[in-house]
Amino acid sequence: MSTKNYFVVTLIDLPGSVEARKKHSAAHYQSPLVSGNIIRIGIEKSSTMSASEVAGLLLQPGTLTTDADAAEKVQGSLVIAQAESVDKVWEVLKVDPYWTQGVWDQEKTTVVPVIVAKPKLE
């Protein structure tokens, strides 16, 4: 049985952070959050934390993923993470370029423990 726990992380973008998101996206994709294997979907398995299964963008209300301009209507990020503790999730979040460079609203970020119905065990 895995000793890692699941967490839902919501990261709302600061108003006017579209350009900062674009500017820092390459560094974000190299960050421990993305490349370090805490995210549970859509990212290749890496070695620093655990296997991966859900991450994506939060869209503005009324926007559908099939809309041609959906990628331009981002309002934040959603991650289902797996880590030993909530503190480990926060540790990884706080070094991400989106956190340090003013993309995500640090006051509105939440990390909530969850039970996943069909977890992928290591």
Tab-separated table of C-alpha atoms in Angstrom:
chain	number	residue	atom	x	y	z
A	1	MET	CA	0.000	0.000	0.000
A	2	SER	CA	1.240	3.489	-0.866
A	3	THR	CA	2.334	5.803	1.929
A	4	LYS	CA	1.462	8.833	-0.173
A	5	ASN	CA	-1.726	10.804	0.074
A	6	TYR	CA	-3.905	12.531	-2.518
A	7	PHE	CA	-4.676	16.261	-2.576
A	8	VAL	CA	-6.754	18.538	-4.800
A	9	VAL	CA	-4.930	21.799	-5.405
A	10	THR	CA	-6.678	24.838	-6.880
A	11	LEU	CA	-4.560	27.782	-7.971
A	12	ILE	CA	-6.487	30.855	-9.112
A	13	ASP	CA	-4.597	33.277	-11.353
A	14	LEU	CA	-4.090	36.858	-10.252
A	15	PRO	CA	-5.991	39.410	-12.346
A	16	GLY	CA	-3.874	40.518	-15.295
A	17	SER	CA	-1.434	37.593	-15.047
A	18	VAL	CA	-1.917	36.298	-18.610
A	19	GLU	CA	1.412	37.697	-19.818
A	20	ALA	CA	3.247	36.431	-16.714
A	21	ARG	CA	1.766	32.949	-17.308
A	22	LYS	CA	3.047	32.982	-20.901
A	23	LYS	CA	6.444	34.384	-19.920
A	24	HIS	CA	7.082	31.785	-17.213
A	25	SER	CA	5.417	28.726	-18.766
A	26	ALA	CA	8.679	27.067	-19.908
A	27	ALA	CA	10.163	27.378	-16.407
A	28	HIS	CA	6.869	26.134	-14.892
A	29	TYR	CA	7.013	22.984	-17.047
A	30	GLN	CA	10.537	22.332	-15.729
A	31	SER	CA	9.545	22.942	-12.092
A	32	PRO	CA	9.314	20.194	-9.428
A	33	LEU	CA	5.510	20.486	-9.519
A	34	VAL	CA	5.365	19.418	-13.167
A	35	SER	CA	8.588	17.531	-13.807
A	36	GLY	CA	8.905	16.217	-10.263
A	37	ASN	CA	6.005	13.800	-10.522
A	38	ILE	CA	3.594	15.194	-7.944
A	39	ILE	CA	0.870	15.789	-10.551
A	40	ARG	CA	-1.316	12.744	-11.104
A	41	ILE	CA	-2.497	13.139	-14.833
A	42	GLY	CA	-1.102	14.275	-18.126
A	43	ILE	CA	2.572	14.302	-17.152
A	44	GLU	CA	5.146	11.593	-17.761
A	45	LYS	CA	6.284	9.723	-14.657
A	46	SER	CA	9.423	11.166	-13.115
A	47	SER	CA	11.452	10.298	-10.043
A	48	THR	CA	11.329	12.876	-7.276
A	49	MET	CA	7.889	12.449	-5.706
A	50	SER	CA	5.383	9.927	-7.046
A	51	ALA	CA	3.532	8.761	-10.156
A	52	SER	CA	1.220	11.234	-11.972
A	53	GLU	CA	-2.645	11.436	-12.969
A	54	VAL	CA	-4.557	14.981	-13.048
A	55	ALA	CA	-3.518	18.531	-13.884
A	56	GLY	CA	-4.976	21.173	-16.069
A	57	LEU	CA	-6.274	24.663	-16.501
A	58	LEU	CA	-9.331	26.174	-14.871
A	59	LEU	CA	-11.411	27.998	-17.464
A	60	GLN	CA	-13.543	31.086	-17.026
A	61	PRO	CA	-17.245	30.382	-16.462
A	62	GLY	CA	-19.105	29.839	-19.718
A	63	THR	CA	-16.004	28.557	-21.509
A	64	LEU	CA	-15.945	24.996	-22.833
A	65	THR	CA	-12.812	22.957	-23.458
A	66	THR	CA	-13.921	22.604	-27.079
A	67	ASP	CA	-14.084	26.381	-27.638
A	68	ALA	CA	-11.458	27.519	-30.144
A	69	ASP	CA	-10.284	30.230	-27.750
A	70	ALA	CA	-10.438	28.141	-24.542
A	71	ALA	CA	-6.679	28.417	-23.942
A	72	GLU	CA	-7.074	32.204	-23.869
A	73	LYS	CA	-9.746	32.019	-21.148
A	74	VAL	CA	-7.698	30.501	-18.329
A	75	GLN	CA	-8.418	31.549	-14.772
A	76	GLY	CA	-6.078	29.208	-12.912
A	77	SER	CA	-4.756	25.699	-12.504
A	78	LEU	CA	-6.087	22.462	-11.030
A	79	VAL	CA	-3.869	19.653	-9.786
A	80	ILE	CA	-4.587	16.312	-8.197
A	81	ALA	CA	-1.340	15.621	-6.395
A	82	GLN	CA	0.112	12.686	-4.529
A	83	ALA	CA	2.681	13.286	-1.808
A	84	GLU	CA	3.628	12.186	1.685
A	85	SER	CA	2.024	15.238	3.299
A	86	VAL	CA	0.248	18.534	2.698
A	87	ASP	CA	3.507	20.242	3.701
A	88	LYS	CA	5.315	18.513	0.819
A	89	VAL	CA	2.691	19.789	-1.631
A	90	TRP	CA	3.099	23.348	-0.312
A	91	GLU	CA	6.891	23.018	-0.503
A	92	VAL	CA	6.679	22.126	-4.192
A	93	LEU	CA	4.095	24.831	-4.959
A	94	LYS	CA	6.131	27.597	-3.347
A	95	VAL	CA	9.126	27.087	-5.656
A	96	ASP	CA	7.081	26.970	-8.862
A	97	PRO	CA	7.658	29.980	-11.161
A	98	TYR	CA	3.914	30.585	-11.370
A	99	TRP	CA	3.949	31.006	-7.561
A	100	THR	CA	7.117	33.104	-7.334
A	101	GLN	CA	6.498	35.268	-10.409
A	102	GLY	CA	2.960	36.446	-9.693
A	103	VAL	CA	0.755	34.170	-11.783
A	104	TRP	CA	-1.133	32.374	-9.003
A	105	ASP	CA	-3.012	34.212	-6.263
A	106	GLN	CA	-1.277	32.891	-3.147
A	107	GLU	CA	-4.180	33.996	-0.923
A	108	LYS	CA	-6.699	31.907	-2.891
A	109	THR	CA	-4.627	28.738	-3.309
A	110	THR	CA	-6.084	25.666	-1.623
A	111	VAL	CA	-4.636	22.217	-0.925
A	112	VAL	CA	-7.306	19.779	0.257
A	113	PRO	CA	-6.781	16.100	1.132
A	114	VAL	CA	-9.066	13.728	-0.792
A	115	ILE	CA	-9.822	10.061	-1.195
A	116	VAL	CA	-9.480	9.013	-4.821
A	117	ALA	CA	-12.052	6.425	-5.900
A	118	LYS	CA	-9.612	4.417	-8.018
A	119	PRO	CA	-6.100	5.402	-7.008
A	120	LYS	CA	-3.131	4.345	-9.058
A	121	LEU	CA	-0.879	2.724	-6.488
A	122	GLU	CA	2.872	2.681	-6.942
